[in-house]
XYZ file of N, CA and C in Angstrom:
468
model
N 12.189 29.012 -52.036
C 12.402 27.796 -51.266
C 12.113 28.092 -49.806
N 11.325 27.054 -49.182
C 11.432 27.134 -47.688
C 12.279 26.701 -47.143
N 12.870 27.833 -45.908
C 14.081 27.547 -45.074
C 13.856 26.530 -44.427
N 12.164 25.928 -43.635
C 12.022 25.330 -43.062
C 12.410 24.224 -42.412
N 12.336 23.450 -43.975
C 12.732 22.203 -44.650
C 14.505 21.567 -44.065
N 15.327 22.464 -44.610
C 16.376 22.123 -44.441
C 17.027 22.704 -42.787
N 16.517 23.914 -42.765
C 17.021 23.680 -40.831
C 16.368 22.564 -39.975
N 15.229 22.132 -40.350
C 14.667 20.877 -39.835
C 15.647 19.658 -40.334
N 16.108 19.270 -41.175
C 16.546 18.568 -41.849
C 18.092 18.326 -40.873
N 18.379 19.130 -40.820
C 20.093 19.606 -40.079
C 19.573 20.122 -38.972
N 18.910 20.103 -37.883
C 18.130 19.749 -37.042
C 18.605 18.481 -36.489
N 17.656 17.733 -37.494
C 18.119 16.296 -36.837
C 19.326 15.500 -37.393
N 19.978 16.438 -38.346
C 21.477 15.347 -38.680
C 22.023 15.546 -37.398
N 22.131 16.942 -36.664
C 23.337 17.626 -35.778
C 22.925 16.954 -34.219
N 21.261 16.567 -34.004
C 20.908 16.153 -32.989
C 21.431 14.347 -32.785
N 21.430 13.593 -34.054
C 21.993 12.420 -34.283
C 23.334 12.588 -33.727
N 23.804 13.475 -34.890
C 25.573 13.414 -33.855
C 25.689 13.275 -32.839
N 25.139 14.440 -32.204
C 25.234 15.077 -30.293
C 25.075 13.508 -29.886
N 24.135 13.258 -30.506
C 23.821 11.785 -29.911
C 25.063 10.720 -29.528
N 25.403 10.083 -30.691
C 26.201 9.530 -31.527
C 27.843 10.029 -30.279
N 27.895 11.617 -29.850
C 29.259 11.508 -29.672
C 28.973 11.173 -28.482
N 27.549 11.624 -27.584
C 27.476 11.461 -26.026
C 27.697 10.070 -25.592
N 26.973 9.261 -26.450
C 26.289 7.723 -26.169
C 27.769 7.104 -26.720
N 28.539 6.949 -27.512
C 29.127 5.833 -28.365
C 30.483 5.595 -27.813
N 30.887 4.403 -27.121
C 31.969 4.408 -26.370
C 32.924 4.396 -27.905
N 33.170 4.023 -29.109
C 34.256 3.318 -30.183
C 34.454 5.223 -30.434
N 36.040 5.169 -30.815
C 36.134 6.354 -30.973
C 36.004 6.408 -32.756
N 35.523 5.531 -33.479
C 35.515 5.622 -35.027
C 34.467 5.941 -35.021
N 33.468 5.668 -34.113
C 31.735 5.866 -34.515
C 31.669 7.565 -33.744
N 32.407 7.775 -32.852
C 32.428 9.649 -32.911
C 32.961 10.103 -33.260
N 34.111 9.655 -34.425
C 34.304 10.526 -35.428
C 33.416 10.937 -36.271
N 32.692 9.413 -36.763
C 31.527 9.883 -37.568
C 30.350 11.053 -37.162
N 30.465 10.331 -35.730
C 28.985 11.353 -34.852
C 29.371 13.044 -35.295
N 31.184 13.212 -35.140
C 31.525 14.581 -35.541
C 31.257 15.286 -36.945
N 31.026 14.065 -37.849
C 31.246 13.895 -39.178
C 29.889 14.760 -39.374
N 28.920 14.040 -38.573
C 27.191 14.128 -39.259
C 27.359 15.932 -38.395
N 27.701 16.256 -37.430
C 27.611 17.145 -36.938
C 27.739 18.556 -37.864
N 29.243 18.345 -38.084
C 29.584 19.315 -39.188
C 29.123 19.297 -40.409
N 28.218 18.519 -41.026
C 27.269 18.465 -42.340
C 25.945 18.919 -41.775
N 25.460 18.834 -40.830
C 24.313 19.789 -40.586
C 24.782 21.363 -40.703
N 25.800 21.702 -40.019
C 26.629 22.824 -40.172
C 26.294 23.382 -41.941
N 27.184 22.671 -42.331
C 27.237 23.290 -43.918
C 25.719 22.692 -44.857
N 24.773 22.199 -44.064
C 23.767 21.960 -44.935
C 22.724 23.834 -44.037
N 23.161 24.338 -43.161
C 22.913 25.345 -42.494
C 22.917 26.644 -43.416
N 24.709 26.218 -43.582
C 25.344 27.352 -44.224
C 24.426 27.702 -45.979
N 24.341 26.685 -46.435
C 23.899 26.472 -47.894
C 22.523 26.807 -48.449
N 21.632 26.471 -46.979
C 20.568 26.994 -47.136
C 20.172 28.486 -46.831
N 21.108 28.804 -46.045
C 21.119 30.384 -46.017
C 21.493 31.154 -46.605
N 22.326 30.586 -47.330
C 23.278 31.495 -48.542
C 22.401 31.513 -49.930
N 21.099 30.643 -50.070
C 20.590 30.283 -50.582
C 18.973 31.290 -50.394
N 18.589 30.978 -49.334
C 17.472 32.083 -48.610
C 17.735 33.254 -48.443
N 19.209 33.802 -48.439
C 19.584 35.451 -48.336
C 19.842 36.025 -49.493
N 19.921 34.653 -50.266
C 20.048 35.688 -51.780
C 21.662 36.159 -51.869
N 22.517 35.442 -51.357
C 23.808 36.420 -50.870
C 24.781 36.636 -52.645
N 24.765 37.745 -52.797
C 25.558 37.808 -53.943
C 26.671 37.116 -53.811
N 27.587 36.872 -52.797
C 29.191 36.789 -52.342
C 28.979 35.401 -52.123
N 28.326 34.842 -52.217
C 27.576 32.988 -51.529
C 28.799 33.349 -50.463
N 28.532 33.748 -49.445
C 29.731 33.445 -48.836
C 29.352 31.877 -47.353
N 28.013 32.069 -47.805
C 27.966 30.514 -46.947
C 28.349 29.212 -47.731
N 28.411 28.719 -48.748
C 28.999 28.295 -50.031
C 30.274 28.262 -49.724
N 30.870 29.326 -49.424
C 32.843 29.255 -49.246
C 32.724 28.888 -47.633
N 32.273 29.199 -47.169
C 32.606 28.900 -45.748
C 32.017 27.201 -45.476
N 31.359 26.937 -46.102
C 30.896 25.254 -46.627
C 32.010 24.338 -47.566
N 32.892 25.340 -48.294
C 33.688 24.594 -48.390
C 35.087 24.354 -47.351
N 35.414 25.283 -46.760
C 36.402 25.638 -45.571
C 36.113 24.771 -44.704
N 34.956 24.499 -44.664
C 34.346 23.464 -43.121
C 34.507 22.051 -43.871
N 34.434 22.059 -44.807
C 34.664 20.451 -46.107
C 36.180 19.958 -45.544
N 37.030 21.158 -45.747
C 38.247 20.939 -45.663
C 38.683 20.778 -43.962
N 38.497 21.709 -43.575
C 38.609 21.134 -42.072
C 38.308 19.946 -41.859
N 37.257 19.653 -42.326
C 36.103 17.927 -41.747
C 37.859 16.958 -42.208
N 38.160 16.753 -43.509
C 38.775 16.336 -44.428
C 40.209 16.054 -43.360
N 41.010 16.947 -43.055
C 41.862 17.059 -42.002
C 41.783 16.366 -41.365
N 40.632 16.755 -40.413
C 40.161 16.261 -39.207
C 39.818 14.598 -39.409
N 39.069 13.844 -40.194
C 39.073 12.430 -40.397
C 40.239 11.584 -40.841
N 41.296 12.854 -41.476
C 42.845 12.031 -41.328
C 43.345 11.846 -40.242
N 43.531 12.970 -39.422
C 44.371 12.833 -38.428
C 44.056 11.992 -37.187
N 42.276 12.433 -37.291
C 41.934 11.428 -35.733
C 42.045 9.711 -36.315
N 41.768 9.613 -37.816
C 41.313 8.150 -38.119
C 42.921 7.544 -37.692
N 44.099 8.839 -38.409
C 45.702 7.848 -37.644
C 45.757 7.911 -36.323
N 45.400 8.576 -35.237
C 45.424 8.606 -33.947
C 44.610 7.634 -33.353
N 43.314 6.980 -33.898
C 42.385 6.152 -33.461
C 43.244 4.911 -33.752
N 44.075 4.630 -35.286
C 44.605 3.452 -35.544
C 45.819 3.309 -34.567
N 47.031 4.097 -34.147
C 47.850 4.247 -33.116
C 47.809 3.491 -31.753
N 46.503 3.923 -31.658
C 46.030 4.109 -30.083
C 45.532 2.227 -30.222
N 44.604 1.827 -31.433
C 44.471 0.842 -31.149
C 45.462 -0.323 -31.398
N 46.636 -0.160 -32.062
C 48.054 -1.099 -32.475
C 48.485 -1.507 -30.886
N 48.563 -0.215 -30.490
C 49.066 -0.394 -29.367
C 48.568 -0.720 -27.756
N 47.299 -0.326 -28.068
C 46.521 -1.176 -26.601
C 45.629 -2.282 -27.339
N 45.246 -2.098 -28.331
C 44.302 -3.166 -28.344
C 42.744 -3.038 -28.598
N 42.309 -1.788 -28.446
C 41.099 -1.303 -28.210
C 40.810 -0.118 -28.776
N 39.939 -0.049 -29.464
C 39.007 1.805 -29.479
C 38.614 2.131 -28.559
N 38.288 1.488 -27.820
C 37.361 1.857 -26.457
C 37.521 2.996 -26.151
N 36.271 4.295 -26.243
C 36.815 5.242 -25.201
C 36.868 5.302 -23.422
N 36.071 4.627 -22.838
C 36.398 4.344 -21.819
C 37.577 3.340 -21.115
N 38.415 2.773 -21.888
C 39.391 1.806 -21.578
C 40.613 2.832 -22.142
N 40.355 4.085 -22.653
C 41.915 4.561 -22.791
C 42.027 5.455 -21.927
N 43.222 5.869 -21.505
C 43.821 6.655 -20.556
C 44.809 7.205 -20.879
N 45.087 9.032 -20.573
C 46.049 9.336 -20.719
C 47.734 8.926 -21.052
N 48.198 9.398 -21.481
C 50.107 8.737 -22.118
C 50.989 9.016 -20.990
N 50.352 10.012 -20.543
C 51.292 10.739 -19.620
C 51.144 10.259 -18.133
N 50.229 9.873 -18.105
C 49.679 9.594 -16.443
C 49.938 8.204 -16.639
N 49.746 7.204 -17.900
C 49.990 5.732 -17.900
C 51.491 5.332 -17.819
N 52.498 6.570 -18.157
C 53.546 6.074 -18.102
C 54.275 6.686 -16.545
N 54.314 7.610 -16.102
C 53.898 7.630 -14.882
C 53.851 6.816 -13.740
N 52.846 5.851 -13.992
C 51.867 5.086 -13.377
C 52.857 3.519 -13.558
N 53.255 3.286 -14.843
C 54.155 2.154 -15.319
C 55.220 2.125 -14.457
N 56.006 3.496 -14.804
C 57.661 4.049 -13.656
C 57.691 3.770 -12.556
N 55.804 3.851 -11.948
C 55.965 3.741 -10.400
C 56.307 2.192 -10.045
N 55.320 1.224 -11.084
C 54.861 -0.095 -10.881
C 56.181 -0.755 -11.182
N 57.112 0.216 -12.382
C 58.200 -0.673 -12.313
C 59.485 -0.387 -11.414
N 59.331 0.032 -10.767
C 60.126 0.833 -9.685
C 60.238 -0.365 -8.017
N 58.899 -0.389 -8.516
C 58.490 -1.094 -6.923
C 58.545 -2.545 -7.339
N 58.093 -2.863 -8.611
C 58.671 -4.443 -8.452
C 60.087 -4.475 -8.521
N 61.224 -3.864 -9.023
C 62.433 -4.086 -9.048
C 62.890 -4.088 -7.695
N 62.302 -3.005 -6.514
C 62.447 -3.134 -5.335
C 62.538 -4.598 -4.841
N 61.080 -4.745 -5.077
C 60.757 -6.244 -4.633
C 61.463 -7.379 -5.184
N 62.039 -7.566 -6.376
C 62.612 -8.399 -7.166
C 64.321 -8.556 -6.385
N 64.874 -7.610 -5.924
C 65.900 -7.258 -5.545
C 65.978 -7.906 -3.641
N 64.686 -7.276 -3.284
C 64.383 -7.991 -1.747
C 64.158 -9.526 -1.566
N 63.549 -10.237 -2.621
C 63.316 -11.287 -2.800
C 64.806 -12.327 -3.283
N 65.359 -11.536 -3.710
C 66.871 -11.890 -4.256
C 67.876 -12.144 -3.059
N 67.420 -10.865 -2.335
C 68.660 -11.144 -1.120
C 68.063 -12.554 -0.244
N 66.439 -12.362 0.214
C 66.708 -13.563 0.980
C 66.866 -14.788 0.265
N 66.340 -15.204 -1.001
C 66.380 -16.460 -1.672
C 68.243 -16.178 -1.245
N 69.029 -15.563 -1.131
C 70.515 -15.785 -1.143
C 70.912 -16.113 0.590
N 69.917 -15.615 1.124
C 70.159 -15.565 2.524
C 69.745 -16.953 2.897
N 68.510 -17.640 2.135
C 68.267 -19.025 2.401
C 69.001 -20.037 2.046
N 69.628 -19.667 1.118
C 70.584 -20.788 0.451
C 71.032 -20.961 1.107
N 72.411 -19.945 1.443
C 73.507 -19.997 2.193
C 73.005 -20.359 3.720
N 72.112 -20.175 4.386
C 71.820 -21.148 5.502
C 71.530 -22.298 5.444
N 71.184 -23.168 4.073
C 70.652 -24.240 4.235
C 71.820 -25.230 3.399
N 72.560 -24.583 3.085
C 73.894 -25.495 2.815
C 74.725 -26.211 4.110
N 75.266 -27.286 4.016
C 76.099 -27.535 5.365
C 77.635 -26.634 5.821
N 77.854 -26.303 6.703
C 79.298 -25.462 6.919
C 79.134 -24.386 5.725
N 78.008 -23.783 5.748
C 78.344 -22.825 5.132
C 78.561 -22.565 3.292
N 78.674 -23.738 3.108
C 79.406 -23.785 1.650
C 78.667 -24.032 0.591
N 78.358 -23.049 -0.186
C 77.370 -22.688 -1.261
C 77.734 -23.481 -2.582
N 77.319 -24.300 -4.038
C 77.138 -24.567 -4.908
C 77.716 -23.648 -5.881
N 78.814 -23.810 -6.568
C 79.102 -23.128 -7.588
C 78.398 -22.413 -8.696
N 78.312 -21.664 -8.950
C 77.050 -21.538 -10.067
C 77.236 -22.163 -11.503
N 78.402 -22.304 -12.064
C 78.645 -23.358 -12.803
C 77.816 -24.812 -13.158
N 78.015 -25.556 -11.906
C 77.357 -26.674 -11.372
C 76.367 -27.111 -11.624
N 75.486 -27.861 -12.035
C 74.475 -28.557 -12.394
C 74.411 -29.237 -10.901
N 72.846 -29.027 -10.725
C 72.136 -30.350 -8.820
C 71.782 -31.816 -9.231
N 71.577 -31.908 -10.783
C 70.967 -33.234 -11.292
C 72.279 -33.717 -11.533
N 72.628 -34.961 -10.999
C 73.586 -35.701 -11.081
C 73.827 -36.695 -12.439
N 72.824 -36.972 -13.118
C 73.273 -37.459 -14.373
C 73.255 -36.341 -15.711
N 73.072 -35.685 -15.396
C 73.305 -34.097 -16.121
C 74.624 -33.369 -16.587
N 75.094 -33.185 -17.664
C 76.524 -32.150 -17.658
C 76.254 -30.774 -18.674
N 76.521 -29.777 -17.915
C 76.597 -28.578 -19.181
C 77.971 -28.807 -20.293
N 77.646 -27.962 -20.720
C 78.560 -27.280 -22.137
C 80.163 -27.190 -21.495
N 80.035 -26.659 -20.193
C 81.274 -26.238 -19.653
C 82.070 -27.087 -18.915
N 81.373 -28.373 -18.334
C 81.592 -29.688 -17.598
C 82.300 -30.198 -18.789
N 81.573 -30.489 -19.942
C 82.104 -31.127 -21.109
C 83.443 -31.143 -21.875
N 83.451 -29.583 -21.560
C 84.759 -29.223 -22.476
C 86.049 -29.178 -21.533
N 85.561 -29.304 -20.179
C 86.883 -29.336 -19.698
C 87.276 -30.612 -18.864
């Protein structure tokens, strides 16, 4: 058999991948790109174990070891790809961002609006109470719409 054939062959499966992982923003389509990668690999291994004559095929076992790795590897990233998208919304690889730096980043944002939520609180309290007459603020109880009664007007 000519070696030719099949390193050409896995040649261009492994050059597709490279492709496939550089170019493809969806992280399901570079799994695959990884997928085609590592089958040029063991279409490598098979033909050499094949051209060397190897008593031990030991490219054959190491083709299956790389089977099993691949095998792993399309479980775990395919649950990490589904994860990632439950929860943002997207495969996108350019639209995801670190866990660690996004939450981070959240702590800060929610930090500073509570600031603000809290500053905004005092004066809405600071306006009231100036714009009441003598001072004298609205019960919080109280309903402002005059043909209106709560639950608590009612019962007592």
């Amino acid at each position: 058999m000519h070696l030719a054939y099949p390193a050409v062959l896995a040649a261009l499966l492994f050059c597709t991948g490279l492709y496939g992982v550089l170019a493809r923003r969806n992280a399901i389509l570079v799994l695959m790109s990884v997928e085609l990668m590592l089958n040029a690999v063991n279409l490598n291994l098979v033909a050499f174990d094949v051209w060397l004559r190897d008593t031990l095929h030991s490219g054959q076992a190491l083709t299956l070891f790389t089977i099993a790795i691949a095998a792993a590897e399309i479980g775990i990233g395919l649950a990490i790809v589904l994860a990632v998208y439950r929860n943002r919304g997207s495969s996108d690889i350019d639209r995801l961002r670190d866990t660690a730096e996004t939450d981070a980043a959240d702590a800060e944002i929610d930090a500073a609006d509570a600031e603000i939520d809290a500053a905004d609180a005092a004066d809405a309290a600071s306006v009231s109470a100036d714009a009441e007459p003598h001072g004298r603020a609205e019960p919080a109880g109280k309903s402002t719409n005059a043909g209106t009664t709560t639950n608590a007007e009612a019962t007592s």
